[in-house]
Tab-separated table of C-alpha atoms and ligand atoms in Angstrom:
chain	number	residue	atom	x	y	z
T	1	MET	CA	-14.589	-15.025	4.027
T	2	ASP	CA	-11.718	-14.025	5.744
T	3	ARG	CA	-10.961	-11.293	4.424
T	4	LEU	CA	-14.153	-9.374	4.990
T	5	PRO	CA	-14.764	-6.598	6.415
T	6	VAL	CA	-12.347	-3.927	5.146
T	7	VAL	CA	-12.633	-0.327	5.261
T	8	VAL	CA	-9.934	2.204	2.669
T	9	VAL	CA	-9.929	5.850	3.245
T	10	HIS	CA	-8.013	8.717	1.371
T	11	GLY	CA	-7.496	12.579	1.888
T	12	GLY	CA	-6.420	13.370	-1.232
T	13	ALA	CA	-3.709	13.279	-4.291
T	14	GLY	CA	-1.424	15.752	-4.526
T	15	ASN	CA	1.335	17.460	-3.567
T	16	ILE	CA	1.335	17.170	-0.149
T	17	PRO	CA	3.722	20.066	2.054
T	18	LYS	CA	5.980	18.271	4.399
T	19	GLU	CA	5.136	20.157	6.878
T	20	ARG	CA	1.343	18.423	6.295
T	21	SER	CA	2.748	15.046	6.049
T	22	ASP	CA	2.053	13.880	9.284
T	23	LYS	CA	-1.257	14.994	10.749
T	24	SER	CA	-2.381	14.022	7.155
T	25	ARG	CA	-1.089	10.686	8.192
T	26	SER	CA	-2.574	10.383	11.727
T	27	GLY	CA	-6.236	11.822	9.821
T	28	VAL	CA	-6.706	9.052	6.931
T	29	CYS	CA	-5.616	6.424	10.089
T	30	SER	CA	-7.751	7.544	12.966
T	31	ALA	CA	-10.599	7.730	10.035
T	32	ALA	CA	-9.710	4.300	9.067
T	33	ARG	CA	-9.417	3.467	13.040
T	34	ALA	CA	-13.141	5.094	13.093
T	35	GLY	CA	-14.257	3.201	10.058
T	36	TYR	CA	-12.898	-0.016	10.785
T	37	VAL	CA	-14.508	-0.374	14.678
T	38	ILE	CA	-18.386	0.214	12.760
T	39	LEU	CA	-17.466	-3.483	11.198
T	40	GLN	CA	-15.967	-5.258	13.593
T	41	LYS	CA	-18.932	-4.236	15.352
T	42	GLY	CA	-20.762	-6.183	12.526
T	43	GLY	CA	-22.142	-2.255	11.108
T	44	SER	CA	-22.767	-1.768	7.695
T	45	SER	CA	-20.223	-0.470	5.692
T	46	MET	CA	-22.722	3.081	4.684
T	47	ASP	CA	-22.321	2.678	8.390
T	48	ALA	CA	-18.413	2.617	8.038
T	49	VAL	CA	-17.804	4.758	5.256
T	50	VAL	CA	-19.988	7.760	6.275
T	51	GLU	CA	-18.477	7.848	9.895
T	52	ALA	CA	-14.833	8.035	8.270
T	53	VAL	CA	-15.320	10.989	5.774
T	54	THR	CA	-16.806	12.368	8.918
T	55	GLN	CA	-14.288	12.450	10.840
T	56	LEU	CA	-11.630	13.722	7.841
T	57	GLU	CA	-14.582	16.514	7.415
T	58	ASN	CA	-13.922	17.606	11.015
T	59	ASN	CA	-10.178	17.642	10.548
T	60	PRO	CA	-8.796	20.864	8.959
T	61	ILE	CA	-5.663	19.412	7.439
T	62	PHE	CA	-8.146	18.295	4.821
T	63	ASN	CA	-9.582	19.385	1.469
T	64	ALA	CA	-13.308	18.879	2.726
T	65	GLY	CA	-15.660	20.125	5.291
T	66	CYS	CA	-13.808	22.904	8.191
T	67	GLY	CA	-10.705	22.705	5.997
T	68	SER	CA	-12.128	23.179	2.142
T	69	VAL	CA	-10.568	25.459	-0.050
T	70	LEU	CA	-12.381	28.969	-1.290
T	71	THR	CA	-13.710	30.027	-3.877
T	72	ALA	CA	-12.518	32.931	-5.773
T	73	GLY	CA	-14.558	35.150	-4.357
T	74	GLY	CA	-13.973	33.175	-0.994
T	75	GLU	CA	-16.954	31.581	0.275
T	76	VAL	CA	-16.925	27.670	0.751
T	77	GLU	CA	-19.297	25.103	-1.915
T	78	MET	CA	-18.333	21.715	-1.565
T	79	ASP	CA	-19.899	18.344	-3.337
T	80	ALA	CA	-20.470	15.004	-1.278
T	81	ILE	CA	-21.812	11.581	-2.094
T	82	VAL	CA	-22.677	7.737	-1.065
T	83	MET	CA	-23.648	5.401	-2.668
T	84	ASP	CA	-24.974	1.535	-1.216
T	85	GLY	CA	-23.246	-0.682	-3.319
T	86	LYS	CA	-26.527	-3.869	-2.668
T	87	THR	CA	-29.269	-0.835	-3.683
T	88	LEU	CA	-27.125	1.355	-6.188
T	89	ALA	CA	-28.933	3.753	-3.764
T	90	SER	CA	-26.860	6.757	-3.724
T	91	GLY	CA	-27.314	10.680	-2.505
T	92	ALA	CA	-25.154	14.027	-2.945
T	93	VAL	CA	-25.043	17.317	-2.973
T	94	SER	CA	-23.199	19.980	-4.654
T	95	ALA	CA	-21.814	23.359	-3.564
T	96	VAL	CA	-24.108	23.532	-0.940
T	97	ARG	CA	-22.850	25.990	1.882
T	98	ASN	CA	-22.512	26.311	5.962
T	99	ILE	CA	-22.691	22.701	6.485
T	100	ALA	CA	-20.321	21.223	8.814
T	101	ASN	CA	-20.868	17.670	7.251
T	102	PRO	CA	-22.073	17.183	3.709
T	103	VAL	CA	-21.595	13.224	3.397
T	104	GLN	CA	-24.446	13.008	6.390
T	105	LEU	CA	-26.494	15.538	3.797
T	106	ALA	CA	-26.049	13.831	0.893
T	107	ARG	CA	-26.357	10.448	3.222
T	108	LEU	CA	-29.915	11.804	3.910
T	109	VAL	CA	-30.528	12.589	0.265
T	110	MET	CA	-30.233	8.782	-0.412
T	111	GLU	CA	-32.276	8.008	2.213
T	112	LYS	CA	-35.107	10.609	2.321
T	113	THR	CA	-36.031	12.255	-1.039
T	114	SER	CA	-36.092	10.661	-4.558
T	115	HIS	CA	-34.012	12.256	-5.805
T	116	ILE	CA	-30.424	10.967	-6.577
T	117	CYS	CA	-28.229	15.078	-6.265
T	118	LEU	CA	-29.749	18.168	-4.767
T	119	THR	CA	-27.059	21.258	-5.141
T	120	ALA	CA	-26.460	25.107	-4.090
T	121	HIS	CA	-30.162	26.742	-1.953
T	122	GLY	CA	-31.664	23.423	-3.150
T	123	ALA	CA	-29.405	21.235	-1.261
T	124	ASN	CA	-29.586	24.218	1.737
T	125	GLN	CA	-33.123	23.871	1.969
T	126	PHE	CA	-33.341	20.606	2.358
T	127	ALA	CA	-30.657	20.270	5.374
T	128	ARG	CA	-33.005	23.033	7.061
T	129	VAL	CA	-36.649	20.855	6.797
T	130	MET	CA	-34.205	17.716	7.731
T	131	ARG	CA	-33.161	20.340	10.962
T	132	ILE	CA	-29.068	19.289	9.520
T	133	PRO	CA	-27.810	23.359	11.255
T	134	GLU	CA	-26.531	25.566	9.748
T	135	VAL	CA	-23.183	26.481	10.983
T	136	PRO	CA	-21.156	29.885	9.871
T	137	GLN	CA	-18.591	30.041	7.195
T	138	GLU	CA	-16.059	30.893	9.336
T	139	SER	CA	-15.950	28.211	11.048
T	140	LEU	CA	-14.849	26.215	7.293
T	141	ILE	CA	-12.502	28.518	6.778
T	142	THR	CA	-8.603	28.257	8.085
T	143	GLU	CA	-5.859	30.527	7.832
T	144	TYR	CA	-3.912	28.177	5.353
T	145	SER	CA	-7.291	27.814	3.261
T	146	ARG	CA	-7.395	32.174	3.286
T	147	MET	CA	-3.123	32.180	2.944
T	148	ARG	CA	-3.934	29.791	-0.374
T	149	TRP	CA	-6.714	31.682	-2.061
T	150	LYS	CA	-5.317	35.263	-2.253
T	151	LYS	CA	-1.519	33.893	-3.399
T	152	ASN	CA	-4.109	32.128	-5.961
T	153	LEU	CA	-6.336	34.707	-7.295
T	154	ALA	CA	-4.381	36.147	-10.480
T	155	PRO	CA	-5.491	33.601	-12.711
T	156	ALA	CA	-2.806	30.811	-13.694
T	157	ALA	CA	-1.040	30.009	-17.226
T	158	ASN	CA	-1.700	26.482	-16.704
T	159	PRO	CA	-5.478	25.426	-14.564
T	160	VAL	CA	-4.021	21.890	-14.269
T	161	GLU	CA	-0.930	22.550	-13.237
T	162	CYS	CA	-2.105	25.168	-10.770
T	163	GLN	CA	-4.456	22.815	-9.190
T	164	MET	CA	-1.541	20.458	-8.853
T	165	GLY	CA	-0.218	20.589	-4.816
T	166	LYS	CA	-3.957	22.124	-3.850
T	167	MET	CA	-6.860	19.124	-4.525
T	168	GLY	CA	-7.406	17.435	-1.176
T	169	THR	CA	-10.678	15.601	-0.937
T	170	VAL	CA	-11.424	13.314	0.911
T	171	GLY	CA	-13.060	9.984	1.030
T	172	ALA	CA	-13.803	6.068	2.079
T	173	VAL	CA	-14.794	2.529	0.878
T	174	ALA	CA	-15.819	-0.330	2.431
T	175	VAL	CA	-17.123	-3.829	2.584
T	176	ASP	CA	-19.145	-5.484	5.751
T	177	ILE	CA	-19.142	-8.625	6.953
T	178	ASP	CA	-22.264	-9.171	4.676
T	179	GLY	CA	-20.098	-8.571	1.456
T	180	ASN	CA	-22.223	-5.253	1.205
T	181	VAL	CA	-19.261	-2.277	-0.894
T	182	ALA	CA	-19.993	1.131	0.241
T	183	CYS	CA	-18.384	4.321	-1.189
T	184	ALA	CA	-18.054	8.383	0.188
T	185	THR	CA	-16.357	10.734	-1.140
T	186	SER	CA	-16.592	15.150	0.183
T	187	THR	CA	-14.656	17.825	-0.838
T	188	GLY	CA	-13.711	21.587	-0.941
T	189	GLY	CA	-13.785	21.414	-4.545
T	190	LEU	CA	-11.079	22.979	-6.611
T	191	LEU	CA	-9.122	26.046	-4.883
T	192	ASN	CA	-10.161	29.462	-6.822
T	193	LYS	CA	-12.821	27.318	-8.741
T	194	MET	CA	-16.012	29.888	-10.310
T	195	GLU	CA	-19.036	29.731	-7.798
T	196	GLY	CA	-21.297	27.342	-9.144
T	197	ARG	CA	-18.859	25.493	-10.083
T	198	VAL	CA	-20.072	20.997	-9.625
T	199	GLY	CA	-17.016	19.119	-9.659
T	200	ASP	CA	-16.590	15.348	-9.960
T	201	THR	CA	-17.649	14.660	-6.323
T	202	SER	CA	-21.001	14.759	-6.441
T	203	CYS	CA	-20.994	13.648	-10.037
T	204	ILE	CA	-22.151	9.661	-10.055
T	205	GLY	CA	-19.759	7.283	-11.543
T	206	CYS	CA	-16.883	9.792	-11.234
T	207	GLY	CA	-16.119	10.869	-7.244
T	208	GLY	CA	-17.908	7.303	-6.529
T	209	TYR	CA	-19.764	4.537	-7.603
T	210	ALA	CA	-20.459	1.261	-5.370
T	211	ASP	CA	-21.932	-1.718	-6.535
T	212	ASN	CA	-22.029	-4.886	-4.796
T	213	GLN	CA	-21.499	-7.080	-7.836
T	214	VAL	CA	-18.508	-5.523	-8.625
T	215	GLY	CA	-16.937	-3.074	-5.760
T	216	ALA	CA	-16.758	0.281	-4.728
T	217	VAL	CA	-14.572	3.515	-5.739
T	218	SER	CA	-13.771	6.883	-4.363
T	219	THR	CA	-11.745	8.811	-6.116
T	220	THR	CA	-9.700	13.150	-5.427
T	221	GLY	CA	-7.561	14.723	-8.003
T	222	HIS	CA	-9.255	17.061	-11.151
T	223	GLY	CA	-12.487	16.560	-11.031
T	224	GLU	CA	-12.760	18.384	-15.210
T	225	ALA	CA	-10.245	15.253	-15.904
T	226	ILE	CA	-12.665	12.869	-13.143
T	227	MET	CA	-15.572	13.921	-15.042
T	228	THR	CA	-14.507	13.425	-18.767
T	229	VAL	CA	-13.461	9.535	-17.781
T	230	THR	CA	-15.858	8.756	-15.220
T	231	LEU	CA	-12.949	7.686	-13.110
T	232	ALA	CA	-15.203	5.745	-10.892
T	233	ARG	CA	-17.208	3.328	-12.977
T	234	LEU	CA	-14.409	3.233	-15.534
T	235	ILE	CA	-12.482	1.680	-12.591
T	236	LEU	CA	-15.145	-0.890	-11.682
T	237	PHE	CA	-15.798	-1.048	-15.956
T	238	HIS	CA	-12.391	-2.803	-15.545
T	239	MET	CA	-12.381	-5.485	-12.701
T	240	GLU	CA	-15.514	-6.224	-14.930
T	241	GLN	CA	-13.246	-7.396	-17.241
T	242	GLY	CA	-10.864	-9.674	-15.043
T	243	GLN	CA	-8.859	-7.211	-14.158
T	244	SER	CA	-7.711	-7.026	-10.562
T	245	VAL	CA	-8.955	-3.451	-8.178
T	246	GLU	CA	-5.353	-2.937	-8.231
T	247	GLU	CA	-4.648	-3.061	-11.958
T	248	ALA	CA	-8.081	-2.050	-12.962
T	249	SER	CA	-7.055	1.174	-10.857
T	250	ASP	CA	-3.800	1.621	-12.093
T	251	LEU	CA	-5.402	1.714	-15.865
T	252	ALA	CA	-8.089	4.055	-15.265
T	253	LEU	CA	-6.264	6.520	-13.418
T	254	ALA	CA	-3.177	5.654	-16.536
T	255	TYR	CA	-5.878	6.792	-19.372
T	256	MET	CA	-6.911	9.336	-17.454
T	257	LYS	CA	-3.334	10.505	-17.627
T	258	SER	CA	-2.555	10.185	-21.202
T	259	ARG	CA	-5.948	10.580	-22.919
T	260	VAL	CA	-6.622	14.553	-20.795
T	261	GLN	CA	-3.348	15.417	-18.695
T	262	GLY	CA	-5.282	14.534	-15.575
T	263	LEU	CA	-3.482	13.353	-12.077
T	264	GLY	CA	-5.371	11.607	-9.104
T	265	GLY	CA	-5.754	8.950	-6.974
T	266	VAL	CA	-8.417	6.033	-5.944
T	267	VAL	CA	-9.419	4.107	-3.150
T	268	THR	CA	-10.990	0.533	-4.841
T	269	LEU	CA	-11.625	-2.997	-3.547
T	270	ASP	CA	-14.678	-5.563	-4.067
T	271	PRO	CA	-16.876	-8.178	-1.735
T	272	GLN	CA	-14.294	-10.469	-1.195
T	273	GLY	CA	-12.186	-8.333	0.011
T	274	HIS	CA	-8.774	-6.799	-2.221
T	275	TRP	CA	-8.495	-3.453	-2.309
T	276	ALA	CA	-6.133	-1.217	-3.379
T	277	ALA	CA	-4.842	2.829	-3.007
T	278	ARG	CA	-3.476	4.353	-5.790
T	279	CYS	CA	-2.584	7.643	-7.736
T	280	SER	CA	-0.714	9.186	-10.421
T	281	SER	CA	0.105	12.159	-8.725
T	282	LEU	CA	3.159	12.715	-6.238
T	283	GLN	CA	1.033	11.396	-3.310
T	284	LEU	CA	-1.969	10.489	-2.445
T	285	ALA	CA	-2.797	10.527	1.389
T	286	TRP	CA	-4.132	6.762	2.524
T	287	ALA	CA	-5.108	3.937	5.551
T	288	ALA	CA	-6.717	1.252	5.711
T	289	VAL	CA	-7.861	-1.403	8.230
T	290	GLN	CA	-8.554	-5.110	7.913
T	291	LYS	CA	-7.962	-8.464	9.726
T	292	ASP	CA	-6.895	-5.652	12.758
T	293	THR	CA	-3.775	-4.431	10.798
T	294	LEU	CA	-3.542	-0.809	9.734
T	295	HIS	CA	-2.049	-0.233	6.525
T	296	TYR	CA	-1.114	3.507	4.981
T	297	GLY	CA	1.132	5.821	2.937
T	298	ILE	CA	1.043	9.221	1.105
T	299	ASN	CA	4.456	8.598	-1.381
T	300	SER	CA	3.202	6.283	-4.472
T	301	GLY	CA	4.587	3.245	-4.021
T	302	GLU	CA	4.212	3.639	-0.058
T	303	HIS	CA	3.071	1.209	2.676
T	304	PHE	CA	3.122	0.681	5.792
T	305	THR	CA	1.597	-1.680	7.892
T	306	GLN	CA	1.651	-2.049	11.687
T	307	GLY	CA	-1.222	-3.562	14.648
T	308	LEU	CA	-3.944	-1.913	15.507
T	309	ASP	CA	-3.448	-1.705	18.960
T	310	GLU	CA	-0.108	-0.313	18.668
T	311	PRO	CA	0.422	3.600	18.796
T	312	HIS	CA	0.524	5.335	16.054
D	401	LIG	N1	-11.823	16.193	-7.239
D	401	LIG	C1	-12.062	17.056	-6.646
D	401	LIG	C2	-12.529	18.110	-7.443
D	401	LIG	O1	-11.565	18.518	-8.447
D	401	LIG	O2	-13.170	18.916	-6.738
C-alpha cells in the first residue's frame, strides 16, 4: 500500500499560549520524525508510537512526563496507555508517580502482566520489579507548571472553562508497513486535579484505542467528558459505519461538545494510511509523517507541509 507507513502525533488540545507555540510545534514535529524513522526501517507501529510519546514526555513544554501539571496538593500523578491493533493487547498506568516515561511502563503492563491497568502505589511497585528507575518528583516539575498550580489553587466557577488553555496530553498513532496500527497516550492529567483522580488517558476506549480491523485513535482534552462519551472508541464506531477518519473524528468531537460540553482533539488513522488530526478546541499541536513529507499545524484548520529533509 503506497500510503504506508504513517505516524501522527499530538501535543495536546486547548489554547496554547503564543510564547509556547513555536516550541510546541517543533516538539510535535521532532516526535513525528522520530516515530517515522522507526517505521521507515521496518519497525512496528508499537515501537514508533512509544518512541514518539517518550520524546514528548521528555520535552518540558508538554503536559506529560517532565512537564506534567500538578495535583491540588502540588504533586505529579501521571496516566498513560498503549494499545496494539493486531492483538488488541493494551497496557496502562494511572496516578503513577516519580516515573520519567509512564508510556514505557504502560507498555510493560501490556507485555509482562495479565492485567490492563495498574494504578498509583501498585503501578510504582511494578515499576520497581521491572527495574524502571524512580526519579525525584522535582525533575518532573517545571517552573511553568508550578506557576500555573499556584495561580489556579482557588476553585473555579466552571471547572471545564478553568481547564481550557491548560490541557496538553500527548499521544501518537501509527500504521507500519505490515498494516498494523497502534496508539499511545500520556498525560499529567488535569491541572489541580484531586489526588487519586484517574483520567481518560489510562482508560481503554477513552484515551486511545487500536484495532487493525478499523484504525487507531489517541485523544486529548477534558478527561471527564472524554470518558463520558468513550471518545476513542466512538470515533472507531463511526469508521465502522463507513465514515472517513476525518468525518468520524469530527462527528465524535461534535457529539462530545453538544452532549457534555467537552472540548478536545484527536489523531486518527486507518490501516490503509488515511489519517486526520482534528479538534473542537481552538488549538491542537499535531504533526504527521507520510511518504517522506512532514505535515503539521496548531490552529484549528491549519495544515502545513514540508519535505522531511528540510530543516524545521
Ligand atoms: N485528557 C487528559 C486528562 O483529562 O487527564
